[in-house]
Amino acid sequence: MTYTVYDDIITMKLIQEACKVLGVSMEAILKLFGEYFFKFCKMSGYDRMLRTLGGNLTEFIENLDALHSYLALSYQEMNAPSFRVERGADGEMLLHYYSDRSGLCHIVPGIIEAVAKDFFDIDVTLDILDMNEEVGRTGKKEHVVFLVMQKACRQIRRARPNKLQDPEDIPRDQQALETAFLRMKEKYLSVSVYPGKKSPWDVVRGIVMFGKGRLRDSFEPMYPEKLWIEERTFCNAFPFHIVFDETLRIKQAGVNIQKYVPGLQTQKIRLDEYFSIVHPQVTFNIFSICKFINSQFVLKTRREMMPETWQYQPTLKLRGQMIWMESLRCMIFMCSPKLRSLQELEEHKMHLSDIAPHDTTRDLILLNQQRLAEMELSNQLEMKKEELRILSKHLAIEKKKTETLLYAMLPEHVANQLKEGKKVAAGEFETCTILFSDVVTFTNICAACEPIQIVNMLNSMYSKFDRLTSVHEVYKVETIGDAYMVVGGVPVPIESHAQRVANFALGMRISAKEVMNPVTGEPIQIRVGIHTGPVLAGVVGDKMPRYCLFGDTVNTASRMESHGLPNKVHLSPTAYRALENQGFEIIERGAIEVKGKGKMTTYFLIRNLNATEDEIMGRHKTPLDDKASDEAPLSRNPNAGGDSMESADHQPSTDQIKISPFPNDPRPSAFCILL
């Protein structure tokens, strides 16, 4: 999220993971991130703002703190580092980096090198001269000193564009560069950190040379012999300014700063009695101020020094520049009120007229007011976008649930056509296999039991049957009372439809033994009838539409079930021919009178000769099962499965067998979950 502040711990974790993935050091990752961050800022609309920070690299770095201060008006929780440049007369440069966020200093070389190359067309390198922690007013701060060196190769190319550099000169130049760097580093570290009376510019003078070029331009200003302005006029023209000496004694103050900090009219008061330094985070003395003289300073009034009537008023913050006046041995703080919006202006009981007309703080307050409104709108839009993403994700989950329920009621391709608003045309299937089953003496069971017992019994039985439809990939058409109807080869035609339905029937017979009759406490008995033939299939109805089958094949399959025997799978002649020579044991029942059909020779399906009960039921094998199967291997037909009734009688009940999850069934029955 753009306007969310993330902890540095998250950043460091991301960097560590990137190091593992890319196989490079953390320093290299941070430097590459610095290069990309510069490009990212340009792409984000800050290109022109960055280009106008300074006319050369030194001025650019010196104004980074001012840019961060401006951005802090919009991003209040921004915790930016501070930069200080030490310059010499011959163009040498040391960059001091201060931050209370440790471990991120290696980003700086990537940013500065990219800026130098893009904005100023120079190649520079940054090397760490010193790294330590300073205990300041707000705690420990990471202080890193970078040695900034300009490469001479680009100047050579400009001077002799048509002549290639001698290959022997490259290692020689590199060796000389490294020798110079070590000598400069040793010289820097040998310098005392306590300057005493020595000027800080004299300390670093002559340390680093930028070849024949300079970081600053050659402009030389001209100054008047005397200052042509009256004291009163100056104090009115710059209503927010303070002049103080080396002991922080206030010598002069602007008219409006006296108005909002009345104590400044008192003679011989110290600046640190009425103000504290907010930025940079340094101790309040003249040495620290001189050290960061190129930084933007923010001072805040001390609440205890304000009049009692102002105790509940926000403290005034002044933002501006410190300028050292050597001849007077005094420092002048040219500043303006640090205000983010018109609301803050009102809270301080100030007006735009209190700010000098030439002071851009007026425009800044008005522009930032609009900027804050735009940011708030952008933040709200981003939050709404995130909420929509989460809602979309939840909607996708709910849609998946709805589709799962819909596909359980209708074939998938039929359901998709109905969702698109299309009418589903009836389809004719030349051959398919239909199965009907019912519970023996179901009417008597209903008469002797409570309705809830019947519901529980049917739910247990149908849950087991439903699981088997996924195992053998047959389509469940419907259930009416105790009747259960499935079909193979519809709605997706498949050659092995008869074998699939036959395996399903054998599995039904095994599963029925696990469902108890609530009256007798014994396993229920079912009758199963199977017939193969042509059907017509289509969707019937607009409200609660159903995918139904029509034709004489449906009637004949129903007759096979009604004329069957308990715990037997009854086959019609066409079903027998479809299963003949397919690895099933089938016995002839003989000729029987079938209602509406006359005499028919029917058959009983006994077992699948090539599959075990576990394969029929879709159970995972245990290591013991694998050992047993190694001792008695079976050549299994992948399109067939089943087990004989005799072998099923000798197998332990499923209550005694540990059932593993079924890979082909996304919705196991409640009974399986319980086990």
Short mmCIF file of C-alpha atoms in Angstrom, two decimals, residues 34-423:
data_model
loop_
_atom_site.label_atom_id
_atom_site.label_comp_id
_atom_site.label_asym_id
_atom_site.label_seq_id
_atom_site.Cartn_x
_atom_site.Cartn_y
_atom_site.Cartn_z
CA GLY A 34 19.35 2.18 -4.57
CA GLU A 35 19.82 2.34 -8.36
CA TYR A 36 16.29 1.09 -8.94
CA PHE A 37 14.81 3.37 -6.28
CA PHE A 38 16.17 6.38 -8.18
CA LYS A 39 14.49 5.13 -11.37
CA PHE A 40 11.30 4.41 -9.42
CA CYS A 41 11.21 8.00 -8.07
CA LYS A 42 11.61 9.34 -11.59
CA MET A 43 8.80 7.12 -12.88
CA SER A 44 6.60 8.17 -9.94
CA GLY A 45 6.58 11.82 -11.02
CA TYR A 46 9.53 13.19 -9.02
CA ASP A 47 11.88 13.50 -12.01
CA ARG A 48 11.58 17.27 -12.46
CA MET A 49 11.70 17.91 -8.72
CA LEU A 50 14.93 15.92 -8.39
CA ARG A 51 16.57 17.59 -11.39
CA THR A 52 16.01 21.06 -9.93
CA LEU A 53 17.60 20.31 -6.54
CA GLY A 54 21.05 21.52 -7.60
CA GLY A 55 23.25 22.48 -10.50
CA ASN A 56 25.91 19.93 -9.55
CA LEU A 57 26.23 16.79 -7.46
CA THR A 58 27.31 18.64 -4.32
CA GLU A 59 24.35 21.01 -4.39
CA PHE A 60 22.03 18.11 -5.13
CA ILE A 61 23.14 16.21 -2.01
CA GLU A 62 23.06 19.35 0.15
CA ASN A 63 19.40 19.89 -0.76
CA LEU A 64 18.25 16.32 -0.15
CA ASP A 65 17.35 17.16 3.45
CA ALA A 66 15.20 20.05 2.19
CA LEU A 67 13.41 17.68 -0.18
CA HIS A 68 12.81 15.21 2.64
CA SER A 69 11.47 18.04 4.78
CA TYR A 70 9.04 19.00 2.02
CA LEU A 71 7.88 15.41 1.53
CA ALA A 72 7.39 15.09 5.29
CA LEU A 73 4.59 17.64 4.96
CA SER A 74 2.60 15.01 3.10
CA TYR A 75 4.12 11.86 4.59
CA GLN A 76 4.11 12.64 8.30
CA GLU A 77 5.55 9.28 9.38
CA MET A 78 8.47 9.53 6.97
CA ASN A 79 11.79 8.76 8.72
CA ALA A 80 14.42 10.01 6.27
CA PRO A 81 18.20 10.02 6.73
CA SER A 82 20.30 13.17 6.91
CA PHE A 83 23.24 14.07 4.66
CA ARG A 84 26.18 16.37 5.24
CA VAL A 85 28.80 17.25 2.62
CA GLU A 86 32.34 18.33 3.40
CA ARG A 87 33.93 20.21 0.53
CA GLY A 88 37.42 21.43 -0.17
CA ALA A 89 38.77 24.17 -2.41
CA ASP A 90 40.18 21.65 -4.87
CA GLY A 91 36.93 19.73 -5.37
CA GLU A 92 37.35 16.94 -2.81
CA MET A 93 34.19 15.59 -1.24
CA LEU A 94 33.21 13.53 1.81
CA LEU A 95 29.59 12.52 2.25
CA HIS A 96 28.35 11.99 5.82
CA TYR A 97 25.25 9.84 6.19
CA TYR A 98 23.23 9.85 9.43
CA SER A 99 20.26 7.58 10.12
CA ASP A 100 18.61 5.90 13.08
CA ARG A 101 17.66 3.03 10.75
CA SER A 102 20.71 0.81 10.77
CA GLY A 103 21.78 -1.50 7.95
CA LEU A 104 20.50 0.58 5.02
CA CYS A 105 23.58 2.72 4.31
CA HIS A 106 24.59 0.62 1.28
CA ILE A 107 21.58 2.02 -0.58
CA VAL A 108 23.32 5.42 -0.75
CA PRO A 109 26.08 4.47 -3.27
CA GLY A 110 23.47 3.08 -5.66
CA ILE A 111 21.37 6.26 -5.50
CA ILE A 112 24.24 8.78 -5.70
CA GLU A 113 26.05 6.99 -8.53
CA ALA A 114 22.80 6.77 -10.52
CA VAL A 115 22.08 10.48 -9.91
CA ALA A 116 25.58 11.53 -10.95
CA LYS A 117 25.42 9.55 -14.17
CA ASP A 118 21.85 10.51 -15.12
CA PHE A 119 21.68 14.18 -14.09
CA PHE A 120 25.30 15.37 -14.30
CA ASP A 121 26.89 12.96 -16.80
CA ILE A 122 29.76 11.98 -14.51
CA ASP A 123 30.88 8.61 -13.20
CA VAL A 124 31.53 8.54 -9.47
CA THR A 125 32.21 5.80 -6.96
CA LEU A 126 31.41 5.79 -3.26
CA ASP A 127 33.55 3.89 -0.80
CA ILE A 128 33.07 3.69 2.94
CA LEU A 129 35.83 5.46 4.84
CA ASP A 130 34.38 5.09 8.31
CA MET A 131 31.30 3.64 9.98
CA ASN A 132 30.29 4.13 13.59
CA GLU A 133 27.39 4.81 15.92
CA GLU A 134 26.95 8.20 17.52
CA VAL A 135 24.94 8.67 20.69
CA GLY A 136 22.85 11.74 20.09
CA ARG A 137 19.94 13.43 21.77
CA THR A 138 17.46 10.84 20.48
CA GLY A 139 19.63 7.75 20.85
CA LYS A 140 22.15 5.94 18.67
CA LYS A 141 22.47 7.05 15.05
CA GLU A 142 24.39 5.27 12.32
CA HIS A 143 27.11 7.58 10.97
CA VAL A 144 28.79 6.52 7.75
CA VAL A 145 31.44 8.55 5.91
CA PHE A 146 31.62 7.94 2.16
CA LEU A 147 34.59 8.90 0.02
CA VAL A 148 33.23 10.22 -3.28
CA MET A 149 35.63 9.80 -6.20
CA GLN A 150 35.12 10.77 -9.81
CA LYS A 151 36.32 8.40 -12.51
CA ALA A 152 38.63 9.96 -15.06
CA CYS A 153 37.72 7.59 -17.89
CA ARG A 154 34.71 9.65 -19.05
CA GLN A 155 36.89 12.75 -19.36
CA ILE A 156 39.42 10.80 -21.41
CA ARG A 157 36.65 9.74 -23.77
CA ARG A 158 35.49 13.33 -24.17
CA ALA A 159 39.02 14.55 -24.93
CA ARG A 160 39.84 11.75 -27.37
CA PRO A 161 36.55 10.33 -28.64
CA ASN A 162 38.07 8.60 -31.64
CA LYS A 163 40.99 6.98 -29.86
CA LEU A 164 40.61 3.88 -27.71
CA GLN A 165 42.39 3.67 -24.40
CA ASP A 166 45.50 1.53 -24.32
CA PRO A 167 44.60 -1.82 -22.68
CA GLU A 168 47.81 -1.64 -20.64
CA ASP A 169 46.67 1.67 -19.11
CA ILE A 170 43.48 0.19 -17.62
CA PRO A 171 45.06 -1.99 -14.89
CA ARG A 172 47.66 0.74 -14.25
CA ASP A 173 44.92 3.34 -13.69
CA GLN A 174 42.96 0.93 -11.51
CA GLN A 175 46.01 0.20 -9.37
CA ALA A 176 46.73 3.91 -9.00
CA LEU A 177 43.12 4.56 -8.03
CA GLU A 178 43.20 1.87 -5.34
CA THR A 179 46.54 3.17 -3.99
CA ALA A 180 45.17 6.71 -3.81
CA PHE A 181 42.02 5.49 -2.06
CA LEU A 182 44.01 3.63 0.62
CA ARG A 183 46.21 6.68 1.16
CA MET A 184 43.18 9.00 1.46
CA LYS A 185 41.41 6.62 3.85
CA GLU A 186 44.50 6.38 6.06
CA LYS A 187 44.81 10.16 6.06
CA TYR A 188 41.14 10.63 6.94
CA LEU A 189 41.23 8.15 9.81
CA SER A 190 44.35 9.79 11.19
CA VAL A 191 42.55 13.13 11.50
CA SER A 192 41.34 13.91 15.02
CA VAL A 193 37.58 13.90 15.47
CA TYR A 194 37.98 16.92 17.74
CA PRO A 195 38.65 19.88 15.43
CA GLY A 196 39.54 22.32 18.17
CA LYS A 197 40.15 25.70 16.62
CA LYS A 198 40.79 24.27 13.18
CA SER A 199 38.12 24.92 10.56
CA PRO A 200 36.28 21.78 9.40
CA TRP A 201 37.05 22.74 5.79
CA ASP A 202 40.77 22.72 6.56
CA VAL A 203 40.46 19.22 8.05
CA VAL A 204 39.31 17.60 4.82
CA ARG A 205 41.13 19.84 2.38
CA GLY A 206 43.27 17.90 -0.05
CA ILE A 207 41.91 14.46 0.90
CA VAL A 208 40.15 13.55 -2.33
CA MET A 209 40.80 14.96 -5.79
CA PHE A 210 38.26 14.70 -8.58
CA GLY A 211 40.80 14.41 -11.40
CA LYS A 212 40.84 17.59 -13.46
CA GLY A 213 37.15 18.36 -12.93
CA ARG A 214 35.24 20.03 -10.12
CA LEU A 215 31.87 19.35 -8.54
CA ARG A 216 31.04 23.06 -8.37
CA ASP A 217 30.85 25.59 -11.16
CA SER A 218 33.18 28.58 -11.51
CA PHE A 219 30.63 31.34 -10.73
CA GLU A 220 32.03 34.07 -8.44
CA PRO A 221 29.48 36.48 -6.87
CA MET A 222 30.03 40.20 -6.08
CA TYR A 223 29.07 41.82 -2.75
CA PRO A 224 28.32 45.49 -1.83
CA GLU A 225 30.70 47.47 0.41
CA LYS A 226 27.96 47.93 3.03
CA LEU A 227 24.46 46.60 3.69
CA TRP A 228 21.86 48.99 2.34
CA ILE A 229 18.97 48.15 4.67
CA GLU A 230 17.75 49.51 8.00
CA GLU A 231 17.42 47.32 11.10
CA ARG A 232 13.67 47.99 11.43
CA THR A 233 13.07 47.29 7.76
CA PHE A 234 15.04 44.04 7.96
CA CYS A 235 13.04 42.79 10.98
CA ASN A 236 9.76 43.56 9.18
CA ALA A 237 10.88 42.15 5.84
CA PHE A 238 11.98 38.92 7.52
CA PRO A 239 9.43 38.55 10.34
CA PHE A 240 10.72 35.08 11.23
CA HIS A 241 14.45 35.17 11.87
CA ILE A 242 16.76 34.88 14.87
CA VAL A 243 20.37 36.00 15.32
CA PHE A 244 22.38 34.41 18.14
CA ASP A 245 26.02 34.22 19.15
CA GLU A 246 28.36 31.34 19.96
CA THR A 247 26.88 31.02 23.45
CA LEU A 248 23.35 30.83 21.94
CA ARG A 249 22.49 34.29 23.34
CA ILE A 250 19.76 35.88 21.17
CA LYS A 251 20.86 39.19 19.65
CA GLN A 252 17.99 39.89 17.26
CA ALA A 253 14.58 38.46 16.24
CA GLY A 254 11.94 39.16 13.62
CA VAL A 255 8.74 40.98 14.57
CA ASN A 256 6.35 38.06 14.14
CA ILE A 257 8.54 35.55 15.91
CA GLN A 258 8.48 37.94 18.87
CA LYS A 259 4.69 38.01 18.58
CA TYR A 260 4.29 34.22 18.83
CA VAL A 261 7.24 33.63 21.22
CA PRO A 262 6.89 36.59 23.59
CA GLY A 263 9.89 35.59 25.71
CA LEU A 264 12.29 36.55 22.92
CA GLN A 265 11.79 40.21 23.80
CA THR A 266 13.64 39.57 27.06
CA GLN A 267 17.27 40.68 27.10
CA LYS A 268 20.15 38.17 27.22
CA ILE A 269 18.09 34.97 26.91
CA ARG A 270 19.47 31.80 25.39
CA LEU A 271 17.96 30.23 22.29
CA ASP A 272 17.90 26.73 23.83
CA GLU A 273 15.74 28.02 26.71
CA TYR A 274 12.81 28.59 24.37
CA PHE A 275 13.52 26.14 21.56
CA SER A 276 14.61 22.54 21.00
CA ILE A 277 16.06 21.11 17.79
CA VAL A 278 13.75 18.67 15.98
CA HIS A 279 15.89 18.23 12.88
CA PRO A 280 18.68 17.36 12.49
CA GLN A 281 18.73 15.33 15.68
CA VAL A 282 21.82 16.88 17.27
CA THR A 283 22.72 18.45 20.58
CA PHE A 284 21.88 22.14 20.89
CA ASN A 285 25.29 23.87 20.70
CA ILE A 286 27.11 26.01 18.19
CA PHE A 287 29.53 23.24 17.21
CA SER A 288 26.74 20.78 16.26
CA ILE A 289 24.92 23.51 14.35
CA CYS A 290 28.07 24.38 12.39
CA LYS A 291 28.62 20.71 11.68
CA PHE A 292 25.21 20.44 10.00
CA ILE A 293 25.11 23.98 8.66
CA ASN A 294 24.12 22.79 5.18
CA SER A 295 21.12 20.92 6.55
CA GLN A 296 17.66 22.31 7.00
CA PHE A 297 16.90 22.99 10.65
CA VAL A 298 13.57 22.64 12.44
CA LEU A 299 13.18 24.23 15.88
CA LYS A 300 10.20 23.72 18.19
CA THR A 301 9.11 26.01 21.00
CA ARG A 302 9.17 24.64 24.54
CA ARG A 303 5.63 24.46 25.89
CA GLU A 304 6.68 25.29 29.46
CA MET A 305 8.10 28.64 28.31
CA MET A 306 4.88 29.77 26.64
CA PRO A 307 2.16 31.83 28.38
CA GLU A 308 -0.30 29.81 30.47
CA THR A 309 -3.17 30.72 28.15
CA TRP A 310 -1.29 28.99 25.28
CA GLN A 311 -0.75 25.68 27.11
CA TYR A 312 -3.43 23.87 25.06
CA GLN A 313 -2.24 25.37 21.79
CA PRO A 314 0.03 23.34 19.47
CA THR A 315 3.71 24.17 19.78
CA LEU A 316 5.16 26.32 17.02
CA LYS A 317 7.75 24.77 14.71
CA LEU A 318 10.14 26.91 12.68
CA ARG A 319 11.89 25.52 9.61
CA GLY A 320 14.76 27.26 7.90
CA GLN A 321 18.47 27.69 7.24
CA MET A 322 21.40 28.39 9.56
CA ILE A 323 23.96 30.91 8.18
CA TRP A 324 27.25 31.64 9.98
CA MET A 325 28.42 35.29 9.97
CA GLU A 326 32.15 35.08 10.54
CA SER A 327 32.80 38.81 11.06
CA LEU A 328 30.16 39.03 13.79
CA ARG A 329 30.83 35.55 15.15
CA CYS A 330 27.04 35.06 15.11
CA MET A 331 24.56 32.68 13.49
CA ILE A 332 21.37 33.79 11.79
CA PHE A 333 18.41 31.42 11.51
CA MET A 334 16.26 32.42 8.54
CA CYS A 335 13.01 30.54 9.00
CA SER A 336 9.27 30.25 8.46
CA PRO A 337 6.48 28.54 10.40
CA LYS A 338 6.29 24.85 9.56
CA LEU A 339 2.62 24.37 8.72
CA ARG A 340 1.07 21.62 6.63
CA SER A 341 -2.45 22.92 6.08
CA LEU A 342 -4.91 25.72 6.73
CA GLN A 343 -6.22 23.73 9.67
CA GLU A 344 -2.81 23.87 11.37
CA LEU A 345 -2.65 27.60 10.59
CA GLU A 346 -5.94 28.10 12.46
CA GLU A 347 -4.87 25.87 15.35
CA HIS A 348 -1.83 28.11 15.90
CA LYS A 349 -4.15 31.16 15.73
CA MET A 350 -2.11 32.50 12.83
CA HIS A 351 -3.03 34.07 9.50
CA LEU A 352 -1.47 34.10 6.07
CA SER A 353 -0.78 37.79 6.58
CA ASP A 354 1.69 36.88 9.36
CA ILE A 355 3.93 35.32 6.73
CA ALA A 356 5.97 37.66 4.52
CA PRO A 357 4.59 38.07 0.99
CA HIS A 358 7.89 36.92 -0.49
CA ASP A 359 7.87 33.76 1.66
CA THR A 360 6.79 30.74 -0.38
CA THR A 361 5.38 29.17 2.79
CA ARG A 362 2.13 30.94 1.89
CA ASP A 363 1.89 29.10 -1.42
CA LEU A 364 3.15 25.91 0.18
CA ILE A 365 0.32 25.85 2.72
CA LEU A 366 -2.31 26.38 0.03
CA LEU A 367 -0.77 23.85 -2.35
CA ASN A 368 -0.24 21.29 0.39
CA GLN A 369 -3.87 21.69 1.45
CA GLN A 370 -4.87 20.50 -2.01
CA ARG A 371 -2.13 17.87 -1.98
CA LEU A 372 -3.38 16.43 1.33
CA ALA A 373 -6.91 16.25 -0.04
CA GLU A 374 -5.64 14.41 -3.12
CA MET A 375 -3.60 12.04 -0.97
CA GLU A 376 -6.59 11.32 1.24
CA LEU A 377 -8.69 10.57 -1.83
CA SER A 378 -5.92 8.41 -3.29
CA ASN A 379 -5.54 6.58 0.01
CA GLN A 380 -9.27 5.92 0.17
CA LEU A 381 -9.27 4.66 -3.41
CA GLU A 382 -6.35 2.36 -2.67
CA MET A 383 -8.07 1.04 0.46
CA LYS A 384 -11.28 0.47 -1.51
CA LYS A 385 -9.24 -1.31 -4.17
CA GLU A 386 -7.76 -3.58 -1.53
CA GLU A 387 -11.22 -4.21 -0.05
CA LEU A 388 -12.51 -5.05 -3.52
CA ARG A 389 -9.62 -7.44 -4.03
CA ILE A 390 -10.43 -9.22 -0.76
CA LEU A 391 -14.14 -9.26 -1.60
CA SER A 392 -13.33 -10.58 -5.06
CA LYS A 393 -11.28 -13.35 -3.49
CA HIS A 394 -14.14 -14.24 -1.13
CA LEU A 395 -16.57 -14.04 -4.04
CA ALA A 396 -14.43 -16.48 -6.01
CA ILE A 397 -14.53 -18.89 -3.05
CA GLU A 398 -18.30 -18.59 -2.76
CA LYS A 399 -18.65 -18.95 -6.53
CA LYS A 400 -16.62 -22.15 -6.32
CA LYS A 401 -18.96 -23.48 -3.64
CA THR A 402 -21.99 -22.56 -5.76
CA GLU A 403 -20.51 -24.22 -8.83
CA THR A 404 -19.69 -27.35 -6.82
CA LEU A 405 -23.30 -27.51 -5.66
CA LEU A 406 -24.60 -26.83 -9.17
CA TYR A 407 -22.35 -29.47 -10.75
CA ALA A 408 -23.66 -31.96 -8.19
CA MET A 409 -27.16 -31.37 -9.55
CA LEU A 410 -26.41 -31.03 -13.27
CA PRO A 411 -23.61 -32.12 -15.61
CA GLU A 412 -20.89 -29.50 -15.85
CA HIS A 413 -21.32 -28.66 -19.52
CA VAL A 414 -25.09 -28.45 -19.08
CA ALA A 415 -24.75 -26.19 -16.03
CA ASN A 416 -22.35 -23.89 -17.91
CA GLN A 417 -24.79 -23.51 -20.78
CA LEU A 418 -27.61 -22.67 -18.37
CA LYS A 419 -25.41 -20.06 -16.62
CA GLU A 420 -24.77 -18.42 -19.99
CA GLY A 421 -28.53 -18.22 -20.57
CA LYS A 422 -28.52 -20.76 -23.36
CA LYS A 423 -31.13 -23.45 -23.85
#
